[in-house]
Amino acid sequence: QVQVVESGGGLVQPGGSLRLSCVLSGSIWSIHVMGWFRQAPGKERELVASITRGDGSTNYADSVKGRFTISRDNAKNTVSLQMNNLKAEDTAVYYCNAHASSYGLTYWGKGTLVTVSS
């Protein structure tokens, strides 16, 4: 089992920045890739960014490329999402995700709300 806990959401004005953090605990050794997803009201959950726990390879949704940066700290078992130049359309509940590829298991946090509004 892996526990996933997000933090860092809040209200920010358009053009502002916010940093989300996620702490993993439990069977971390089984995790291959970690990511951030988001779900806006009335929309499906979508991948924002992902990063492999091993070599740190990253992947981003086109809508956030150049504005968001995902990073991980394996020593602290954390994964972060730095969000810059935020737009109203970035408003959503953001979920941290950890995937154990070898076991076909995916773990989710409870989510943290990001609201971009003036």
PDB file of C-alpha atoms in Angstrom:
ATOM      1  CA  GLN A   1       0.000   0.000   0.000  1.00  0.00           C
ATOM      2  CA  VAL A   2       1.042   3.552  -0.727  1.00  0.00           C
ATOM      3  CA  GLN A   3      -0.434   6.619   0.907  1.00  0.00           C
ATOM      4  CA  VAL A   4      -0.602   9.849  -1.074  1.00  0.00           C
ATOM      5  CA  VAL A   5      -1.187  13.260   0.510  1.00  0.00           C
ATOM      6  CA  GLU A   6      -1.319  16.529  -1.426  1.00  0.00           C
ATOM      7  CA  SER A   7      -0.963  20.079  -0.177  1.00  0.00           C
ATOM      8  CA  GLY A   8      -0.521  23.584  -1.522  1.00  0.00           C
ATOM      9  CA  GLY A   9      -3.769  24.426  -3.247  1.00  0.00           C
ATOM     10  CA  GLY A  10      -5.518  27.744  -2.887  1.00  0.00           C
ATOM     11  CA  LEU A  11      -6.758  30.888  -4.564  1.00  0.00           C
ATOM     12  CA  VAL A  12      -4.432  32.749  -6.909  1.00  0.00           C
ATOM     13  CA  GLN A  13      -4.895  35.550  -9.410  1.00  0.00           C
ATOM     14  CA  PRO A  14      -4.391  35.015 -13.139  1.00  0.00           C
ATOM     15  CA  GLY A  15      -0.699  35.207 -13.954  1.00  0.00           C
ATOM     16  CA  GLY A  16       0.249  34.119 -10.472  1.00  0.00           C
ATOM     17  CA  SER A  17       2.133  31.074  -9.242  1.00  0.00           C
ATOM     18  CA  LEU A  18       1.417  28.197  -6.923  1.00  0.00           C
ATOM     19  CA  ARG A  19       3.359  25.145  -5.838  1.00  0.00           C
ATOM     20  CA  LEU A  20       1.701  21.838  -5.074  1.00  0.00           C
ATOM     21  CA  SER A  21       3.417  19.163  -3.039  1.00  0.00           C
ATOM     22  CA  CYS A  22       2.704  15.488  -2.572  1.00  0.00           C
ATOM     23  CA  VAL A  23       4.157  13.180   0.046  1.00  0.00           C
ATOM     24  CA  LEU A  24       4.214   9.431  -0.489  1.00  0.00           C
ATOM     25  CA  SER A  25       4.518   6.852   2.271  1.00  0.00           C
ATOM     26  CA  GLY A  26       4.311   3.090   2.562  1.00  0.00           C
ATOM     27  CA  SER A  27       5.608   0.736  -0.147  1.00  0.00           C
ATOM     28  CA  ILE A  28       7.437   3.443  -2.081  1.00  0.00           C
ATOM     29  CA  TRP A  29       9.811   0.885  -3.595  1.00  0.00           C
ATOM     30  CA  SER A  30       6.996  -0.342  -5.822  1.00  0.00           C
ATOM     31  CA  ILE A  31       6.340   3.031  -7.441  1.00  0.00           C
ATOM     32  CA  HIS A  32       7.568   3.583 -10.985  1.00  0.00           C
ATOM     33  CA  VAL A  33       5.905   6.805 -12.050  1.00  0.00           C
ATOM     34  CA  MET A  34       4.237   9.679 -10.232  1.00  0.00           C
ATOM     35  CA  GLY A  35       2.016  12.367 -11.622  1.00  0.00           C
ATOM     36  CA  TRP A  36      -0.428  15.164 -11.193  1.00  0.00           C
ATOM     37  CA  PHE A  37      -3.921  15.015 -12.636  1.00  0.00           C
ATOM     38  CA  ARG A  38      -6.687  17.581 -12.467  1.00  0.00           C
ATOM     39  CA  GLN A  39     -10.435  17.618 -12.756  1.00  0.00           C
ATOM     40  CA  ALA A  40     -12.373  20.766 -13.488  1.00  0.00           C
ATOM     41  CA  PRO A  41     -16.117  21.024 -12.801  1.00  0.00           C
ATOM     42  CA  GLY A  42     -18.071  19.100 -15.408  1.00  0.00           C
ATOM     43  CA  LYS A  43     -14.952  17.694 -17.039  1.00  0.00           C
ATOM     44  CA  GLU A  44     -13.083  14.433 -16.949  1.00  0.00           C
ATOM     45  CA  ARG A  45      -9.901  13.975 -14.968  1.00  0.00           C
ATOM     46  CA  GLU A  46      -6.864  14.663 -17.123  1.00  0.00           C
ATOM     47  CA  LEU A  47      -3.136  14.174 -16.856  1.00  0.00           C
ATOM     48  CA  VAL A  48      -1.208  17.368 -16.156  1.00  0.00           C
ATOM     49  CA  ALA A  49       2.331  16.058 -15.765  1.00  0.00           C
ATOM     50  CA  SER A  50       4.184  12.891 -14.833  1.00  0.00           C
ATOM     51  CA  ILE A  51       7.683  11.944 -13.777  1.00  0.00           C
ATOM     52  CA  THR A  52       9.428   8.619 -13.407  1.00  0.00           C
ATOM     53  CA  ARG A  53      10.854   7.810 -10.026  1.00  0.00           C
ATOM     54  CA  GLY A  54      14.005   6.333 -11.566  1.00  0.00           C
ATOM     55  CA  ASP A  55      15.543   8.604 -14.183  1.00  0.00           C
ATOM     56  CA  GLY A  56      13.226  11.555 -13.695  1.00  0.00           C
ATOM     57  CA  SER A  57      11.807  11.549 -17.221  1.00  0.00           C
ATOM     58  CA  THR A  58       8.917  13.985 -17.485  1.00  0.00           C
ATOM     59  CA  ASN A  59       5.776  14.337 -19.565  1.00  0.00           C
ATOM     60  CA  TYR A  60       3.409  17.300 -19.772  1.00  0.00           C
ATOM     61  CA  ALA A  61      -0.004  18.051 -21.154  1.00  0.00           C
ATOM     62  CA  ASP A  62       0.223  20.509 -24.047  1.00  0.00           C
ATOM     63  CA  SER A  63      -1.913  22.989 -22.141  1.00  0.00           C
ATOM     64  CA  VAL A  64       0.689  23.399 -19.375  1.00  0.00           C
ATOM     65  CA  LYS A  65       3.977  23.051 -21.240  1.00  0.00           C
ATOM     66  CA  GLY A  66       6.266  25.971 -20.500  1.00  0.00           C
ATOM     67  CA  ARG A  67       4.220  27.000 -17.457  1.00  0.00           C
ATOM     68  CA  PHE A  68       4.262  23.988 -15.119  1.00  0.00           C
ATOM     69  CA  THR A  69       7.241  22.010 -13.867  1.00  0.00           C
ATOM     70  CA  ILE A  70       7.070  18.648 -12.132  1.00  0.00           C
ATOM     71  CA  SER A  71       9.906  17.464  -9.916  1.00  0.00           C
ATOM     72  CA  ARG A  72      10.586  14.735  -7.406  1.00  0.00           C
ATOM     73  CA  ASP A  73      12.811  14.200  -4.387  1.00  0.00           C
ATOM     74  CA  ASN A  74      13.282  10.498  -3.842  1.00  0.00           C
ATOM     75  CA  ALA A  75      15.076  11.033  -0.548  1.00  0.00           C
ATOM     76  CA  LYS A  76      11.994  12.781   0.848  1.00  0.00           C
ATOM     77  CA  ASN A  77       9.451  10.746  -1.132  1.00  0.00           C
ATOM     78  CA  THR A  78       7.876  13.872  -2.525  1.00  0.00           C
ATOM     79  CA  VAL A  79       6.684  15.048  -5.913  1.00  0.00           C
ATOM     80  CA  SER A  80       5.945  18.699  -6.599  1.00  0.00           C
ATOM     81  CA  LEU A  81       4.240  20.743  -9.264  1.00  0.00           C
ATOM     82  CA  GLN A  82       5.373  24.319  -9.769  1.00  0.00           C
ATOM     83  CA  MET A  83       2.652  26.226 -11.600  1.00  0.00           C
ATOM     84  CA  ASN A  84       3.468  29.598 -13.132  1.00  0.00           C
ATOM     85  CA  ASN A  85       1.469  32.019 -15.236  1.00  0.00           C
ATOM     86  CA  LEU A  86      -1.745  30.452 -14.038  1.00  0.00           C
ATOM     87  CA  LYS A  87      -4.898  30.907 -16.083  1.00  0.00           C
ATOM     88  CA  ALA A  88      -8.559  30.687 -15.200  1.00  0.00           C
ATOM     89  CA  GLU A  89      -8.785  27.433 -17.098  1.00  0.00           C
ATOM     90  CA  ASP A  90      -6.273  25.888 -14.695  1.00  0.00           C
ATOM     91  CA  THR A  91      -8.942  25.983 -12.001  1.00  0.00           C
ATOM     92  CA  ALA A  92      -9.539  22.417 -10.875  1.00  0.00           C
ATOM     93  CA  VAL A  93      -9.020  19.891  -8.144  1.00  0.00           C
ATOM     94  CA  TYR A  94      -5.485  18.597  -8.516  1.00  0.00           C
ATOM     95  CA  TYR A  95      -4.708  14.999  -7.627  1.00  0.00           C
ATOM     96  CA  CYS A  96      -1.365  13.386  -6.998  1.00  0.00           C
ATOM     97  CA  ASN A  97      -0.986   9.900  -8.382  1.00  0.00           C
ATOM     98  CA  ALA A  98       1.532   7.116  -7.896  1.00  0.00           C
ATOM     99  CA  HIS A  99       1.653   4.097 -10.173  1.00  0.00           C
ATOM    100  CA  ALA A 100       3.248   0.739  -9.480  1.00  0.00           C
ATOM    101  CA  SER A 101       3.668  -0.555 -13.023  1.00  0.00           C
ATOM    102  CA  SER A 102       4.865  -4.025 -12.072  1.00  0.00           C
ATOM    103  CA  TYR A 103       1.735  -4.645 -10.011  1.00  0.00           C
ATOM    104  CA  GLY A 104      -0.787  -2.698 -12.034  1.00  0.00           C
ATOM    105  CA  LEU A 105      -1.690  -0.612  -9.004  1.00  0.00           C
ATOM    106  CA  THR A 106      -2.446   3.092  -8.890  1.00  0.00           C
ATOM    107  CA  TYR A 107      -2.755   5.194  -5.770  1.00  0.00           C
ATOM    108  CA  TRP A 108      -4.515   8.547  -5.513  1.00  0.00           C
ATOM    109  CA  GLY A 109      -4.535  11.390  -3.058  1.00  0.00           C
ATOM    110  CA  LYS A 110      -7.743  13.121  -2.016  1.00  0.00           C
ATOM    111  CA  GLY A 111      -6.992  16.182  -4.099  1.00  0.00           C
ATOM    112  CA  THR A 112      -6.321  19.846  -3.488  1.00  0.00           C
ATOM    113  CA  LEU A 113      -8.340  22.688  -4.980  1.00  0.00           C
ATOM    114  CA  VAL A 114      -6.672  25.320  -7.126  1.00  0.00           C
ATOM    115  CA  THR A 115      -8.766  28.332  -8.015  1.00  0.00           C
ATOM    116  CA  VAL A 116      -7.463  30.941 -10.446  1.00  0.00           C
ATOM    117  CA  SER A 117      -9.584  34.051 -10.263  1.00  0.00           C
ATOM    118  CA  SER A 118      -9.307  37.793  -9.926  1.00  0.00           C
TER     119      SER A 118
END
